[in-house]
Amino acid sequence: GAGVSQSPSNKVTEKGKDVELRCDPISGHTALYWYRQSLGQGLEFLIYFQGNSAPDKSGLPSDRFSAERTGGSVSTLTIQRTQQEDSAVYLCASSLTRVEQFFGPGTRLTVL
Amino acid sequence: TQLLEQSPQFLSIQEGENLTVYCNSSSVFSSLQWYRQEPGEGPVLLVTVVTGGEVKKLKRLTFQFGDARKDSSLHITAAQTGDTGLYLCAGEVGGNKLVFGAGTILRVKS
């Protein structure tokens, strides 16, 4: 079966522009997570969706960051007015049982 | 804030050597997971440990969860070049979330 997919794999943008990153979770997985990974760092939690419940947005670093999950499946992470410090790899993961998460390959975002 | 500290940050060894990576916290976790990540890919789950004192073996990898469920170790016997990668530990916190350590970069030279 297909794993978690993310698009684009790489995104280069100019400071101040908006970007959208997409995540397709494993079919049937009710939980979806977004993380940010900076060079040489661990994963920083951003947001968590579980079924139809209100998302846990406690990790979003600023109000420029938002995410949606439509129909309990595909998710989009949007970063508005990008800054250079937003440059990182953005990882998406999905899960069916507790917290054993399956990760996508990530989107590498570079803000010039 | 629940913090997981991993050590060492970087490890470079020869093929065939043994190594241990540590993951420590002052917090208690419901469970702890180890992931391995290769360049350009997402982390892949290796193991989940749940019970204090638990030991799990996965071929040449041995994982241990501390009695108090605050720390864990990963031991690799007779490392191979294919073991090269970033090893991440992650502790389960409330609300079905994980908190990750910064990782240990392992390089195994032939």
PDB file of C-alpha atoms in Angstrom:
ATOM      1  CA  GLY A   1       0.000   0.000   0.000  1.00  0.00           C
ATOM      2  CA  ALA A   2       1.011   3.591  -0.508  1.00  0.00           C
ATOM      3  CA  GLY A   3       2.749   5.422   2.275  1.00  0.00           C
ATOM      4  CA  VAL A   4       2.485   9.068   3.223  1.00  0.00           C
ATOM      5  CA  SER A   5       3.202  11.370   0.302  1.00  0.00           C
ATOM      6  CA  GLN A   6       4.094  15.042   0.354  1.00  0.00           C
ATOM      7  CA  SER A   7       4.337  17.670  -2.350  1.00  0.00           C
ATOM      8  CA  PRO A   8       6.266  19.465  -3.515  1.00  0.00           C
ATOM      9  CA  SER A   9       9.488  17.732  -2.511  1.00  0.00           C
ATOM     10  CA  ASN A  10      11.353  21.021  -2.792  1.00  0.00           C
ATOM     11  CA  LYS A  11      10.097  24.601  -2.712  1.00  0.00           C
ATOM     12  CA  VAL A  12      12.162  27.741  -3.167  1.00  0.00           C
ATOM     13  CA  THR A  13      10.370  30.996  -2.536  1.00  0.00           C
ATOM     14  CA  GLU A  14      11.122  34.637  -1.946  1.00  0.00           C
ATOM     15  CA  LYS A  15      10.762  36.283   1.415  1.00  0.00           C
ATOM     16  CA  GLY A  16       7.247  37.623   1.876  1.00  0.00           C
ATOM     17  CA  LYS A  17       5.519  35.144  -0.416  1.00  0.00           C
ATOM     18  CA  ASP A  18       2.936  32.602   0.729  1.00  0.00           C
ATOM     19  CA  VAL A  19       3.503  28.860   0.327  1.00  0.00           C
ATOM     20  CA  GLU A  20       1.277  25.791   0.541  1.00  0.00           C
ATOM     21  CA  LEU A  21       2.594  22.348   1.393  1.00  0.00           C
ATOM     22  CA  ARG A  22       0.471  19.257   0.829  1.00  0.00           C
ATOM     23  CA  CYS A  23       0.281  15.942   2.668  1.00  0.00           C
ATOM     24  CA  ASP A  24      -1.573  12.781   1.607  1.00  0.00           C
ATOM     25  CA  PRO A  25      -1.733  10.425   4.600  1.00  0.00           C
ATOM     26  CA  ILE A  26      -2.051   6.664   4.542  1.00  0.00           C
ATOM     27  CA  SER A  27      -5.627   5.738   3.720  1.00  0.00           C
ATOM     28  CA  GLY A  28      -7.675   5.122   6.851  1.00  0.00           C
ATOM     29  CA  HIS A  29      -5.266   6.811   9.248  1.00  0.00           C
ATOM     30  CA  THR A  30      -7.265   9.096  11.498  1.00  0.00           C
ATOM     31  CA  ALA A  31      -4.394  11.102  12.949  1.00  0.00           C
ATOM     32  CA  LEU A  32      -2.183  13.505  10.982  1.00  0.00           C
ATOM     33  CA  TYR A  33       0.792  15.499  12.265  1.00  0.00           C
ATOM     34  CA  TRP A  34       2.961  18.268  10.854  1.00  0.00           C
ATOM     35  CA  TYR A  35       6.537  18.789  12.059  1.00  0.00           C
ATOM     36  CA  ARG A  36       9.379  21.103  11.151  1.00  0.00           C
ATOM     37  CA  GLN A  37      12.988  19.896  11.066  1.00  0.00           C
ATOM     38  CA  SER A  38      15.819  22.380  10.829  1.00  0.00           C
ATOM     39  CA  LEU A  39      19.328  21.364   9.803  1.00  0.00           C
ATOM     40  CA  GLY A  40      20.846  19.060  12.396  1.00  0.00           C
ATOM     41  CA  GLN A  41      17.841  19.346  14.668  1.00  0.00           C
ATOM     42  CA  GLY A  42      15.131  17.040  15.853  1.00  0.00           C
ATOM     43  CA  LEU A  43      11.502  17.379  14.906  1.00  0.00           C
ATOM     44  CA  GLU A  44       9.504  20.351  16.146  1.00  0.00           C
ATOM     45  CA  PHE A  45       5.780  19.621  16.516  1.00  0.00           C
ATOM     46  CA  LEU A  46       3.514  22.064  14.661  1.00  0.00           C
ATOM     47  CA  ILE A  47      -0.069  20.779  14.540  1.00  0.00           C
ATOM     48  CA  TYR A  48      -2.079  17.575  15.075  1.00  0.00           C
ATOM     49  CA  PHE A  49      -5.406  16.500  13.565  1.00  0.00           C
ATOM     50  CA  GLN A  50      -7.428  13.606  15.014  1.00  0.00           C
ATOM     51  CA  GLY A  51     -10.582  12.582  13.210  1.00  0.00           C
ATOM     52  CA  ASN A  52     -13.225  15.283  13.331  1.00  0.00           C
ATOM     53  CA  SER A  53     -11.909  16.845  16.538  1.00  0.00           C
ATOM     54  CA  ALA A  54     -10.591  20.386  16.693  1.00  0.00           C
ATOM     55  CA  PRO A  55      -6.872  20.338  15.767  1.00  0.00           C
ATOM     56  CA  ASP A  56      -4.157  20.805  18.348  1.00  0.00           C
ATOM     57  CA  LYS A  57      -2.408  23.945  17.095  1.00  0.00           C
ATOM     58  CA  SER A  58      -0.191  24.393  20.118  1.00  0.00           C
ATOM     59  CA  GLY A  59       3.050  24.012  18.146  1.00  0.00           C
ATOM     60  CA  LEU A  60       2.435  26.607  15.451  1.00  0.00           C
ATOM     61  CA  PRO A  61       5.227  29.202  15.858  1.00  0.00           C
ATOM     62  CA  SER A  62       3.230  32.235  14.713  1.00  0.00           C
ATOM     63  CA  ASP A  63      -0.083  33.277  13.190  1.00  0.00           C
ATOM     64  CA  ARG A  64       1.558  33.138   9.768  1.00  0.00           C
ATOM     65  CA  PHE A  65       1.247  29.366   9.984  1.00  0.00           C
ATOM     66  CA  SER A  66      -2.047  27.542   9.463  1.00  0.00           C
ATOM     67  CA  ALA A  67      -3.197  24.108   8.388  1.00  0.00           C
ATOM     68  CA  GLU A  68      -6.344  22.429   7.160  1.00  0.00           C
ATOM     69  CA  ARG A  69      -7.386  18.842   6.788  1.00  0.00           C
ATOM     70  CA  THR A  70     -10.200  18.290   4.338  1.00  0.00           C
ATOM     71  CA  GLY A  71     -12.532  15.311   4.528  1.00  0.00           C
ATOM     72  CA  GLY A  72     -10.353  13.678   7.143  1.00  0.00           C
ATOM     73  CA  SER A  73      -7.694  12.964   4.563  1.00  0.00           C
ATOM     74  CA  VAL A  74      -5.460  15.426   2.685  1.00  0.00           C
ATOM     75  CA  SER A  75      -3.868  18.231   4.667  1.00  0.00           C
ATOM     76  CA  THR A  76      -2.381  21.539   3.583  1.00  0.00           C
ATOM     77  CA  LEU A  77       0.082  23.576   5.648  1.00  0.00           C
ATOM     78  CA  THR A  78       0.127  27.236   4.670  1.00  0.00           C
ATOM     79  CA  ILE A  79       2.840  29.698   5.580  1.00  0.00           C
ATOM     80  CA  GLN A  80       2.031  33.309   4.873  1.00  0.00           C
ATOM     81  CA  ARG A  81       4.575  36.080   4.343  1.00  0.00           C
ATOM     82  CA  THR A  82       7.469  33.633   4.552  1.00  0.00           C
ATOM     83  CA  GLN A  83      10.625  34.617   6.412  1.00  0.00           C
ATOM     84  CA  GLN A  84      14.147  33.232   6.043  1.00  0.00           C
ATOM     85  CA  GLU A  85      13.865  31.516   9.415  1.00  0.00           C
ATOM     86  CA  ASP A  86      10.999  29.441   7.980  1.00  0.00           C
ATOM     87  CA  SER A  87      13.532  27.545   5.852  1.00  0.00           C
ATOM     88  CA  ALA A  88      13.446  23.918   6.970  1.00  0.00           C
ATOM     89  CA  VAL A  89      12.148  20.485   6.053  1.00  0.00           C
ATOM     90  CA  TYR A  90       8.445  20.142   6.766  1.00  0.00           C
ATOM     91  CA  LEU A  91       7.420  16.595   7.583  1.00  0.00           C
ATOM     92  CA  CYS A  92       3.958  15.100   7.698  1.00  0.00           C
ATOM     93  CA  ALA A  93       3.059  11.889   9.513  1.00  0.00           C
ATOM     94  CA  SER A  94      -0.095   9.850   9.882  1.00  0.00           C
ATOM     95  CA  SER A  95      -1.111   7.333  12.493  1.00  0.00           C
ATOM     96  CA  LEU A  96      -3.836   4.825  13.216  1.00  0.00           C
ATOM     97  CA  THR A  97      -2.881   3.488  16.632  1.00  0.00           C
ATOM     98  CA  ARG A  98      -1.700   5.659  19.513  1.00  0.00           C
ATOM     99  CA  VAL A  99       1.435   7.508  18.483  1.00  0.00           C
ATOM    100  CA  GLU A 100       3.234   5.126  16.132  1.00  0.00           C
ATOM    101  CA  GLN A 101       3.652   7.499  13.263  1.00  0.00           C
ATOM    102  CA  PHE A 102       4.433   6.944   9.605  1.00  0.00           C
ATOM    103  CA  PHE A 103       6.278   9.808   7.978  1.00  0.00           C
ATOM    104  CA  GLY A 104       6.333  11.193   4.487  1.00  0.00           C
ATOM    105  CA  PRO A 105       9.590  12.190   2.773  1.00  0.00           C
ATOM    106  CA  GLY A 106       9.142  15.854   3.634  1.00  0.00           C
ATOM    107  CA  THR A 107       9.128  19.146   1.750  1.00  0.00           C
ATOM    108  CA  ARG A 108      12.356  21.125   1.815  1.00  0.00           C
ATOM    109  CA  LEU A 109      11.454  24.805   1.966  1.00  0.00           C
ATOM    110  CA  THR A 110      14.043  27.451   1.157  1.00  0.00           C
ATOM    111  CA  VAL A 111      13.160  31.099   1.651  1.00  0.00           C
ATOM    112  CA  LEU A 112      15.531  33.464  -0.135  1.00  0.00           C
TER     113      LEU A 112
ATOM    114  CA  THR B   1       8.513  21.511  28.866  1.00  0.00           C
ATOM    115  CA  GLN B   2       9.501  17.886  28.421  1.00  0.00           C
ATOM    116  CA  LEU B   3      12.954  17.720  26.959  1.00  0.00           C
ATOM    117  CA  LEU B   4      14.704  14.682  25.535  1.00  0.00           C
ATOM    118  CA  GLU B   5      18.474  14.880  25.342  1.00  0.00           C
ATOM    119  CA  GLN B   6      20.364  12.540  23.061  1.00  0.00           C
ATOM    120  CA  SER B   7      24.036  11.696  23.225  1.00  0.00           C
ATOM    121  CA  PRO B   8      26.356  11.671  21.503  1.00  0.00           C
ATOM    122  CA  GLN B   9      25.298  14.172  18.869  1.00  0.00           C
ATOM    123  CA  PHE B  10      27.613  12.619  16.317  1.00  0.00           C
ATOM    124  CA  LEU B  11      29.335   9.247  16.139  1.00  0.00           C
ATOM    125  CA  SER B  12      31.765   8.007  13.511  1.00  0.00           C
ATOM    126  CA  ILE B  13      32.923   4.406  13.812  1.00  0.00           C
ATOM    127  CA  GLN B  14      34.428   1.598  11.752  1.00  0.00           C
ATOM    128  CA  GLU B  15      32.346  -1.239  10.425  1.00  0.00           C
ATOM    129  CA  GLY B  16      32.192  -4.070  12.941  1.00  0.00           C
ATOM    130  CA  GLU B  17      32.399  -1.892  16.036  1.00  0.00           C
ATOM    131  CA  ASN B  18      29.711  -1.697  18.708  1.00  0.00           C
ATOM    132  CA  LEU B  19      28.027   1.523  19.820  1.00  0.00           C
ATOM    133  CA  THR B  20      25.422   2.861  22.220  1.00  0.00           C
ATOM    134  CA  VAL B  21      23.224   5.917  21.830  1.00  0.00           C
ATOM    135  CA  TYR B  22      21.488   7.449  24.831  1.00  0.00           C
ATOM    136  CA  CYS B  23      18.228   9.311  25.273  1.00  0.00           C
ATOM    137  CA  ASN B  24      17.612  11.008  28.630  1.00  0.00           C
ATOM    138  CA  SER B  25      14.923  13.126  30.221  1.00  0.00           C
ATOM    139  CA  SER B  26      13.791  14.336  33.611  1.00  0.00           C
ATOM    140  CA  SER B  27      10.221  13.526  32.567  1.00  0.00           C
ATOM    141  CA  VAL B  28       8.375  10.234  32.623  1.00  0.00           C
ATOM    142  CA  PHE B  29       6.966   9.009  29.331  1.00  0.00           C
ATOM    143  CA  SER B  30       4.109   6.609  28.622  1.00  0.00           C
ATOM    144  CA  SER B  31       6.176   5.094  25.868  1.00  0.00           C
ATOM    145  CA  LEU B  32       9.309   5.847  23.947  1.00  0.00           C
ATOM    146  CA  GLN B  33      10.113   5.285  20.318  1.00  0.00           C
ATOM    147  CA  TRP B  34      13.261   5.116  18.257  1.00  0.00           C
ATOM    148  CA  TYR B  35      13.344   6.222  14.627  1.00  0.00           C
ATOM    149  CA  ARG B  36      16.017   6.126  11.946  1.00  0.00           C
ATOM    150  CA  GLN B  37      16.147   8.790   9.251  1.00  0.00           C
ATOM    151  CA  GLU B  38      18.185   8.778   6.059  1.00  0.00           C
ATOM    152  CA  PRO B  39      18.961  11.921   4.028  1.00  0.00           C
ATOM    153  CA  GLY B  40      15.984  13.111   1.992  1.00  0.00           C
ATOM    154  CA  GLU B  41      13.560  10.789   3.708  1.00  0.00           C
ATOM    155  CA  GLY B  42      11.249  10.877   6.678  1.00  0.00           C
ATOM    156  CA  PRO B  43      11.994   9.036   9.924  1.00  0.00           C
ATOM    157  CA  VAL B  44      11.136   5.337  10.008  1.00  0.00           C
ATOM    158  CA  LEU B  45       9.949   3.752  13.234  1.00  0.00           C
ATOM    159  CA  LEU B  46      12.321   1.086  14.603  1.00  0.00           C
ATOM    160  CA  VAL B  47      10.721   0.192  17.926  1.00  0.00           C
ATOM    161  CA  THR B  48       8.322   1.277  20.649  1.00  0.00           C
ATOM    162  CA  VAL B  49       9.075   0.498  24.304  1.00  0.00           C
ATOM    163  CA  VAL B  50       6.339   0.808  26.869  1.00  0.00           C
ATOM    164  CA  THR B  51       7.249  -0.941  30.119  1.00  0.00           C
ATOM    165  CA  GLY B  52       9.945   0.288  32.499  1.00  0.00           C
ATOM    166  CA  GLY B  53      12.976  -1.989  32.246  1.00  0.00           C
ATOM    167  CA  GLU B  54      11.823  -3.392  28.923  1.00  0.00           C
ATOM    168  CA  VAL B  55      14.441  -4.695  26.501  1.00  0.00           C
ATOM    169  CA  LYS B  56      13.672  -5.266  22.836  1.00  0.00           C
ATOM    170  CA  LYS B  57      15.951  -6.745  20.228  1.00  0.00           C
ATOM    171  CA  LEU B  58      15.747  -6.153  16.513  1.00  0.00           C
ATOM    172  CA  LYS B  59      18.499  -8.190  14.848  1.00  0.00           C
ATOM    173  CA  ARG B  60      21.737  -6.368  15.844  1.00  0.00           C
ATOM    174  CA  LEU B  61      19.874  -3.536  17.584  1.00  0.00           C
ATOM    175  CA  THR B  62      18.993  -3.701  21.279  1.00  0.00           C
ATOM    176  CA  PHE B  63      16.680  -1.113  22.820  1.00  0.00           C
ATOM    177  CA  GLN B  64      16.224  -0.587  26.546  1.00  0.00           C
ATOM    178  CA  PHE B  65      13.703   1.525  28.429  1.00  0.00           C
ATOM    179  CA  GLY B  66      14.818   2.729  31.854  1.00  0.00           C
ATOM    180  CA  ASP B  67      13.086   1.394  34.957  1.00  0.00           C
ATOM    181  CA  ALA B  68      11.651   4.844  35.690  1.00  0.00           C
ATOM    182  CA  ARG B  69      10.596   5.351  32.051  1.00  0.00           C
ATOM    183  CA  LYS B  70      12.723   8.516  31.798  1.00  0.00           C
ATOM    184  CA  ASP B  71      15.549   7.257  29.648  1.00  0.00           C
ATOM    185  CA  SER B  72      16.394   4.802  26.918  1.00  0.00           C
ATOM    186  CA  SER B  73      19.358   3.422  25.050  1.00  0.00           C
ATOM    187  CA  LEU B  74      19.996   1.933  21.642  1.00  0.00           C
ATOM    188  CA  HIS B  75      22.901  -0.474  21.279  1.00  0.00           C
ATOM    189  CA  ILE B  76      24.129  -1.643  17.893  1.00  0.00           C
ATOM    190  CA  THR B  77      26.355  -4.695  17.680  1.00  0.00           C
ATOM    191  CA  ALA B  78      28.814  -5.093  14.817  1.00  0.00           C
ATOM    192  CA  ALA B  79      27.738  -1.946  13.003  1.00  0.00           C
ATOM    193  CA  GLN B  80      27.389  -2.037   9.228  1.00  0.00           C
ATOM    194  CA  THR B  81      27.602   0.772   6.698  1.00  0.00           C
ATOM    195  CA  GLY B  82      23.864   0.393   6.174  1.00  0.00           C
ATOM    196  CA  ASP B  83      23.309   1.518   9.768  1.00  0.00           C
ATOM    197  CA  THR B  84      24.454   5.021   8.831  1.00  0.00           C
ATOM    198  CA  GLY B  85      21.768   7.623   9.497  1.00  0.00           C
ATOM    199  CA  LEU B  86      20.150   9.927  12.023  1.00  0.00           C
ATOM    200  CA  TYR B  87      18.723   8.143  15.058  1.00  0.00           C
ATOM    201  CA  LEU B  88      15.912   9.926  16.860  1.00  0.00           C
ATOM    202  CA  CYS B  89      14.224   9.062  20.106  1.00  0.00           C
ATOM    203  CA  ALA B  90      10.715  10.314  20.817  1.00  0.00           C
ATOM    204  CA  GLY B  91       8.693  10.231  24.006  1.00  0.00           C
ATOM    205  CA  GLU B  92       4.938  10.011  24.148  1.00  0.00           C
ATOM    206  CA  VAL B  93       3.364  12.953  25.961  1.00  0.00           C
ATOM    207  CA  GLY B  94      -0.269  13.769  26.601  1.00  0.00           C
ATOM    208  CA  GLY B  95      -2.709  14.178  23.759  1.00  0.00           C
ATOM    209  CA  ASN B  96      -1.248  11.485  21.516  1.00  0.00           C
ATOM    210  CA  LYS B  97       1.799  13.579  20.722  1.00  0.00           C
ATOM    211  CA  LEU B  98       5.494  12.885  20.607  1.00  0.00           C
ATOM    212  CA  VAL B  99       8.396  15.045  21.711  1.00  0.00           C
ATOM    213  CA  PHE B 100      11.609  14.325  19.803  1.00  0.00           C
ATOM    214  CA  GLY B 101      15.248  14.479  20.781  1.00  0.00           C
ATOM    215  CA  ALA B 102      17.705  16.324  18.526  1.00  0.00           C
ATOM    216  CA  GLY B 103      19.099  13.049  17.220  1.00  0.00           C
ATOM    217  CA  THR B 104      22.391  11.230  16.913  1.00  0.00           C
ATOM    218  CA  ILE B 105      24.109  11.211  13.538  1.00  0.00           C
ATOM    219  CA  LEU B 106      25.791   7.843  13.041  1.00  0.00           C
ATOM    220  CA  ARG B 107      28.383   7.297  10.354  1.00  0.00           C
ATOM    221  CA  VAL B 108      29.732   3.800   9.843  1.00  0.00           C
ATOM    222  CA  LYS B 109      32.874   3.646   7.713  1.00  0.00           C
ATOM    223  CA  SER B 110      33.942   0.608   5.712  1.00  0.00           C
TER     224      SER B 110
END
